XYZ file of C-alpha atoms in Angstrom:
432
model
C 15.733 -17.749 -1.692
C 13.479 -15.542 0.381
C 10.200 -17.001 1.581
C 6.929 -16.037 3.192
C 6.199 -18.498 6.001
C 3.419 -16.683 7.848
C 0.914 -13.934 7.076
C -1.334 -11.886 9.311
C -4.155 -9.584 8.166
C -6.768 -7.577 10.021
C -9.349 -4.927 9.229
C -10.190 -5.837 5.625
C -13.887 -6.538 4.920
C -14.749 -9.215 7.525
C -11.139 -10.268 8.225
C -10.462 -10.163 11.963
C -6.901 -10.776 13.230
C -6.232 -13.786 11.030
C -2.921 -15.644 10.937
C -2.010 -18.354 8.437
C 1.110 -20.490 8.891
C 1.988 -21.399 5.325
C 2.950 -24.942 4.374
C 4.006 -25.811 0.825
C 0.279 -26.105 0.164
C -2.305 -24.637 2.524
C -6.076 -24.754 2.097
C -8.803 -22.508 3.486
C -11.942 -24.620 3.867
C -15.219 -22.819 4.457
C -18.824 -22.626 3.346
C -20.067 -20.142 0.767
C -20.104 -16.433 1.664
C -17.797 -16.974 4.636
C -14.854 -14.771 3.692
C -12.364 -17.070 1.936
C -12.051 -14.730 -1.037
C -11.781 -11.725 1.282
C -8.769 -13.281 2.974
C -6.970 -13.952 -0.327
C -7.775 -10.419 -1.493
C -6.517 -8.965 1.790
C -3.185 -10.807 1.493
C -2.821 -9.715 -2.139
C -3.752 -6.132 -1.183
C -1.290 -6.066 1.716
C 1.685 -7.158 -0.380
C 0.744 -4.901 -3.298
C 0.575 -1.894 -0.942
C 4.274 -2.346 -0.116
C 5.310 -2.063 -3.771
C 2.972 0.713 -4.912
C 3.830 4.405 -5.313
C 2.883 6.950 -2.676
C -0.002 8.191 -4.846
C -1.346 4.670 -5.272
C -0.952 3.970 -1.556
C -3.138 6.978 -0.838
C -5.762 5.664 -3.260
C -5.616 2.178 -1.741
C -6.225 3.584 1.753
C -9.626 4.815 0.569
C -10.625 1.698 -1.377
C -14.262 1.479 -0.296
C -14.953 -2.226 -1.096
C -12.239 -3.258 1.386
C -13.310 -1.014 4.279
C -15.150 -3.075 6.856
C -18.781 -2.293 7.623
C -19.034 -5.313 9.921
C -20.450 -4.304 13.319
C -17.429 -5.697 15.160
C -14.717 -4.386 12.808
C -16.041 -1.031 11.629
C -13.379 1.628 12.221
C -10.532 -0.873 12.647
C -7.269 -0.057 10.836
C -5.920 -2.354 8.157
C -2.913 -4.396 9.297
C -0.620 -6.623 7.273
C 2.318 -8.648 8.569
C 4.640 -11.211 7.010
C 7.301 -13.490 8.426
C 9.851 -15.636 6.638
C 13.427 -16.067 5.492
C 15.625 -13.751 3.472
C 18.161 -16.575 3.135
C 19.217 -19.646 5.102
C 20.548 -17.589 8.028
C 18.333 -14.471 8.040
C 14.751 -14.357 9.335
C 12.432 -11.359 9.147
C 9.183 -10.032 10.607
C 7.689 -7.030 8.852
C 4.352 -5.288 9.209
C 2.417 -2.057 8.971
C -1.031 -0.638 9.752
C -2.989 2.252 8.324
C -6.184 4.090 9.169
C -8.772 3.946 6.385
C -10.136 7.192 4.971
C -13.578 7.701 6.481
C -16.552 9.912 5.717
C -19.233 10.704 8.256
C -21.680 13.427 9.190
C -18.817 15.136 11.026
C -16.727 15.325 7.867
C -13.839 13.464 6.245
C -11.070 11.743 8.174
C -8.041 11.262 5.926
C -6.104 7.999 5.779
C -2.612 7.631 7.219
C -0.047 4.957 8.051
C -0.059 4.625 11.827
C 2.351 1.776 12.544
C 5.293 -0.056 10.992
C 7.988 -2.414 12.198
C 10.800 -4.593 10.918
C 12.666 -7.184 12.954
C 15.592 -9.286 11.734
C 17.225 -12.335 13.280
C 20.540 -13.858 12.248
C 20.575 -17.556 13.134
C 24.370 -17.784 13.081
C 24.937 -15.812 16.301
C 25.687 -17.278 19.724
C 22.331 -16.099 21.099
C 20.194 -15.398 18.023
C 17.211 -13.173 18.651
C 15.211 -10.625 16.724
C 16.555 -7.052 16.565
C 14.530 -3.970 15.688
C 15.395 -2.443 12.316
C 12.329 -0.170 11.952
C 10.096 1.209 14.705
C 7.189 3.459 13.774
C 4.414 4.503 16.110
C 2.351 7.228 14.525
C 2.143 8.965 11.159
C 5.606 10.558 11.150
C 7.337 9.258 14.311
C 9.774 6.682 12.923
C 13.250 5.340 13.679
C 15.559 2.864 11.983
C 18.764 0.942 12.666
C 21.548 2.838 10.905
C 24.501 0.618 11.896
C 24.909 -3.048 12.621
C 26.167 -2.530 16.169
C 23.915 0.377 17.103
C 20.360 0.694 18.342
C 17.190 1.341 16.379
C 17.168 5.017 17.314
C 18.021 7.037 14.192
C 15.071 9.255 13.332
C 13.832 9.420 9.760
C 11.465 11.972 8.230
C 8.558 10.137 6.668
C 5.294 11.167 5.015
C 2.043 9.883 6.484
C 1.287 8.077 3.199
C 4.731 6.459 2.825
C 6.413 3.396 4.272
C 9.818 3.617 5.954
C 10.705 0.334 4.235
C 10.312 2.014 0.829
C 12.337 5.070 1.786
C 15.229 3.038 3.193
C 15.536 1.239 -0.158
C 17.130 4.452 -1.475
C 19.861 4.490 1.199
C 22.563 2.841 -0.919
C 25.156 2.770 1.874
C 22.882 1.330 4.558
C 24.503 -1.774 6.083
C 21.309 -3.833 5.610
C 20.369 -2.461 2.198
C 20.166 -5.932 0.620
C 17.615 -7.067 3.219
C 15.592 -3.882 2.780
C 15.487 -4.255 -0.989
C 14.557 -7.923 -0.790
C 11.569 -7.041 1.391
C 10.565 -4.259 -0.988
C 10.303 -6.920 -3.689
C 8.077 -9.505 -2.030
C 5.777 -10.934 -4.701
C 2.411 -12.609 -4.215
C 0.523 -13.771 -7.323
C -3.258 -14.092 -7.148
C -4.626 -16.545 -9.751
C -8.296 -15.839 -10.460
C -9.745 -19.229 -11.431
C -13.324 -17.954 -11.143
C -12.876 -15.609 -14.072
C -13.855 -16.696 -17.566
C -10.848 -18.722 -18.769
C -11.840 -18.337 -22.415
C -10.562 -14.765 -22.329
C -7.017 -16.153 -22.170
C -7.455 -17.873 -25.551
C -10.326 -15.920 -27.086
C -10.379 -14.419 -30.557
C -13.623 -12.511 -31.041
C -15.102 -9.510 -32.839
C -17.620 -7.305 -31.104
C -19.351 -3.970 -31.524
C -18.696 -0.905 -29.397
C -20.640 2.253 -30.230
C -20.976 1.152 -33.832
C -17.282 0.327 -34.256
C -15.806 -3.152 -34.563
C -13.660 -4.290 -31.647
C -11.332 -7.281 -31.685
C -10.213 -9.215 -28.602
C -7.273 -11.608 -28.980
C -6.696 -13.240 -25.608
C -4.573 -11.660 -22.893
C -1.133 -12.981 -23.721
C -1.221 -16.545 -22.377
C -0.658 -18.210 -25.789
C 2.219 -15.801 -26.393
C 3.687 -16.660 -22.978
C 3.492 -20.372 -23.805
C 5.147 -19.802 -27.194
C 7.913 -17.751 -25.585
C 8.431 -20.438 -22.928
C 8.677 -23.104 -25.632
C 11.270 -21.056 -27.504
C 13.389 -19.775 -24.608
C 13.058 -22.496 -21.975
C 12.175 -25.736 -23.778
C 12.787 -27.977 -20.753
C 10.361 -26.031 -18.599
C 7.864 -25.899 -21.465
C 8.031 -29.669 -21.996
C 7.465 -30.213 -18.268
C 4.423 -27.914 -18.353
C 3.100 -29.574 -21.524
C 3.548 -33.031 -19.983
C 1.651 -31.924 -16.857
C -1.215 -30.514 -18.924
C -1.517 -33.644 -21.067
C -1.417 -35.906 -18.007
C -4.424 -34.053 -16.594
C -6.222 -34.025 -19.950
C -5.313 -37.487 -21.291
C -7.416 -37.165 -24.468
C -5.037 -34.501 -25.797
C -2.659 -35.849 -28.425
C -1.153 -32.516 -29.474
C -0.615 -29.209 -27.656
C 1.284 -26.535 -29.526
C 1.440 -22.730 -29.045
C 2.042 -21.158 -32.451
C 2.176 -17.757 -34.160
C -0.965 -17.283 -36.240
C -0.047 -14.001 -37.929
C 3.606 -13.413 -38.748
C 4.722 -9.810 -38.411
C 8.235 -10.270 -39.815
C 9.069 -8.109 -42.859
C 11.965 -8.243 -45.329
C 14.726 -5.795 -44.468
C 14.262 -3.911 -47.735
C 10.675 -2.928 -46.953
C 10.238 0.364 -45.148
C 6.531 0.365 -44.284
C 4.851 2.814 -41.868
C 3.151 0.046 -39.870
C 4.286 -3.448 -38.946
C 1.516 -5.946 -38.207
C 2.210 -7.549 -34.828
C 2.419 -11.312 -34.471
C -0.538 -12.954 -32.738
C -0.448 -16.326 -30.991
C -2.783 -19.212 -30.325
C -2.633 -22.739 -28.928
C -3.486 -25.527 -31.350
C -4.578 -28.867 -29.891
C -5.666 -32.257 -31.179
C -8.132 -34.338 -29.185
C -7.964 -38.051 -29.914
C -11.715 -38.099 -30.591
C -11.543 -35.316 -33.189
C -10.519 -35.799 -36.807
C -8.470 -32.579 -36.967
C -6.653 -30.057 -34.755
C -8.582 -27.114 -33.304
C -7.955 -23.942 -31.361
C -7.578 -24.577 -27.655
C -10.549 -22.288 -26.963
C -12.820 -24.966 -28.492
C -12.127 -27.283 -25.576
C -13.941 -27.323 -22.246
C -13.849 -24.627 -19.594
C -12.186 -27.098 -17.224
C -9.320 -27.706 -19.670
C -8.749 -23.994 -20.103
C -8.694 -23.451 -16.345
C -6.118 -26.179 -15.838
C -3.822 -24.605 -18.433
C -4.413 -21.169 -16.912
C -3.498 -22.356 -13.397
C -0.395 -24.325 -14.367
C 0.883 -21.613 -16.725
C 0.369 -18.975 -14.039
C 2.417 -21.065 -11.583
C 5.275 -21.265 -14.095
C 5.011 -17.494 -14.525
C 5.031 -17.041 -10.735
C 8.339 -18.889 -10.586
C 9.765 -16.682 -13.334
C 8.612 -13.522 -11.541
C 10.223 -14.639 -8.289
C 6.946 -14.962 -6.360
C 7.049 -16.302 -2.806
C 3.337 -17.092 -2.566
C 0.605 -18.043 -5.041
C -3.072 -17.546 -4.166
C -5.675 -19.688 -5.941
C -9.426 -19.247 -5.614
C -11.405 -22.522 -5.471
C -8.787 -24.822 -6.939
C -11.290 -27.620 -7.491
C -13.580 -25.461 -9.648
C -14.207 -27.253 -12.986
C -11.751 -30.027 -12.013
C -13.031 -33.597 -11.799
C -12.627 -34.966 -8.238
C -10.510 -37.866 -9.533
C -8.016 -35.376 -10.980
C -7.713 -33.328 -7.804
C -5.003 -35.458 -6.189
C -2.935 -35.422 -9.400
C -3.394 -31.660 -9.750
C -2.193 -31.069 -6.178
C 0.857 -33.258 -6.775
C 1.723 -31.486 -10.037
C 1.327 -28.048 -8.455
C 3.605 -29.031 -5.570
C 6.288 -30.245 -7.985
C 6.005 -27.178 -10.207
C 6.080 -24.691 -7.335
C 9.275 -26.083 -5.770
C 10.007 -23.440 -3.068
C 6.986 -21.233 -3.848
C 4.128 -21.712 -1.384
C 0.478 -22.030 -2.448
C -2.593 -20.887 -0.517
C -5.964 -21.804 -1.970
C -9.602 -21.697 -0.992
C -12.068 -24.540 -1.290
C -15.543 -25.671 -0.381
C -14.817 -29.234 -1.467
C -14.895 -31.986 1.189
C -12.765 -34.155 -1.133
C -9.785 -31.845 -0.762
C -9.327 -32.777 2.905
C -8.491 -36.354 1.852
C -5.312 -35.265 0.094
C -3.847 -32.822 2.635
C -2.604 -33.223 6.200
C -4.539 -31.565 9.055
C -1.855 -28.880 9.523
C -2.430 -27.850 5.902
C -6.147 -27.265 6.510
C -7.560 -24.049 7.956
C -11.242 -24.514 8.766
C -13.612 -21.539 8.724
C -15.565 -21.808 11.969
C -19.022 -20.235 12.338
C -19.482 -17.443 14.849
C -22.087 -14.894 15.843
C -20.014 -11.869 14.724
C -19.897 -12.582 10.995
C -16.071 -12.397 10.911
C -13.666 -15.024 9.615
C -12.267 -17.443 12.182
C -9.871 -19.862 10.477
C -8.277 -22.489 12.707
C -6.405 -25.768 12.409
C -7.410 -29.053 14.035
C -5.478 -29.966 17.174
C -2.888 -32.625 16.348
C -3.974 -34.815 19.270
C -7.635 -34.698 18.160
C -7.211 -35.831 14.556
C -7.668 -39.541 15.377
C -10.781 -38.825 17.446
C -12.235 -36.723 14.631
C -11.531 -39.503 12.121
C -13.180 -42.071 14.416
C -16.329 -39.973 14.782
C -16.439 -39.340 11.036
C -16.102 -43.083 10.287
C -18.897 -43.905 12.732
C -21.118 -41.501 10.786
C -19.971 -42.952 7.428
C -18.425 -39.618 6.526
C -15.022 -38.648 5.189
C -12.935 -36.227 7.229
C -13.804 -33.447 4.784
C -17.531 -34.162 4.982
C -17.361 -34.192 8.778
C -15.468 -30.878 8.825
C -18.094 -29.243 6.634
C -20.848 -30.628 8.833
C -19.132 -29.024 11.834
C -18.822 -25.718 9.959
C -22.564 -25.648 9.438
C -23.601 -26.783 12.930
C -21.018 -25.457 15.420
C -22.041 -21.809 15.764
C -21.996 -20.920 19.452
C -20.735 -24.357 20.529
C -17.529 -23.123 22.159
C -16.951 -26.410 23.972
C -16.869 -28.408 20.740
C -14.723 -25.769 19.035
C -12.320 -25.727 21.974
C -12.109 -29.516 22.015
C -11.198 -29.956 18.338
C -9.518 -26.742 17.187
C -6.453 -24.743 18.135
C -6.947 -21.255 19.515
C -7.056 -18.427 17.038
C -3.536 -17.058 16.826
C -2.261 -13.605 15.960
C 1.268 -12.743 14.946
C 1.299 -9.185 16.169
C 4.590 -7.614 17.123
């Protein structure tokens, strides 16, 4: 199965040349208002751009909230790069850059894709190395590899708002068409845990301009019911995981609450659709209730775990989770991480956190620490492997956990390049 093992983004809000080497679970640790969410959004944006239509690409290249107004980054193009495996013997590096649409006193500067590349390496060769499959340097100056034994020199006409990768997906007879199509279908799922989870289970009546409006969730109960019906083993695993994290639940059952089935002999002009809900029984209650009556934390746990199951079904390579620990009791965090790892199997997870407790349950190479700097840009780095013991010793002497010590450093290290250089690896880019 194809994977995403490394991502690189630049030129999105305050994201400056940031590379993340993805483990099965990778955490971005940083203080509030640092740029954790910006980085997740940039990764989501970069992958979505690949799959969108030309018209939507043009709209995305003028998406004002993403255009950097940071003093250091203003005017920088957006860049997105991914590395990983297509299969056990095929590795890829793909990336592109575009110039944002800009308005100034001198007029409007339209957006355009200025760079694109694709490199492939077969590990089964005698001397395996990366070969160029796409080379693009400029809006319309692009070449591709048209035969397995040739050079990347065949010119291709391309629009300034289009990707060569997308166009090649239509070349049915291209020798590498399977690779091209696999890369056109990279999937990253962004799970918004900061949103109101009740909307996933809500049934409410409101008023809009004097007219009644009805909101009946967003499909999560229906997804759970469908999973129970069509994939009972996976449903039972999900249900078991949910009930292990919420041990007071005695029953958990997605059900249809309004049956839309009609006898065959009735020919009515309108068929009432079936609605769905999740009925639960808490051991402290004397009767079952709708799931929406439970706590926000319970709803978020179900939302996260259900979304991970959905990510597997959709063939996602990477799941992004904002503030995993939000509304989760610290004692449940280790269990939640373990369950997510088991459920994800070969899907990687990248999440943000400002919880010192999280560092206790992950290895140093899984932790990217947001270091302070005088430019206001993100600077995520990992701890040097040979400095972990020293860091733990210092933390113990101060009666702090590793996570608490890391957050203390985040708040106090601005401008201390010696301390940063002693503990943390250099900021790495994965540019071509």
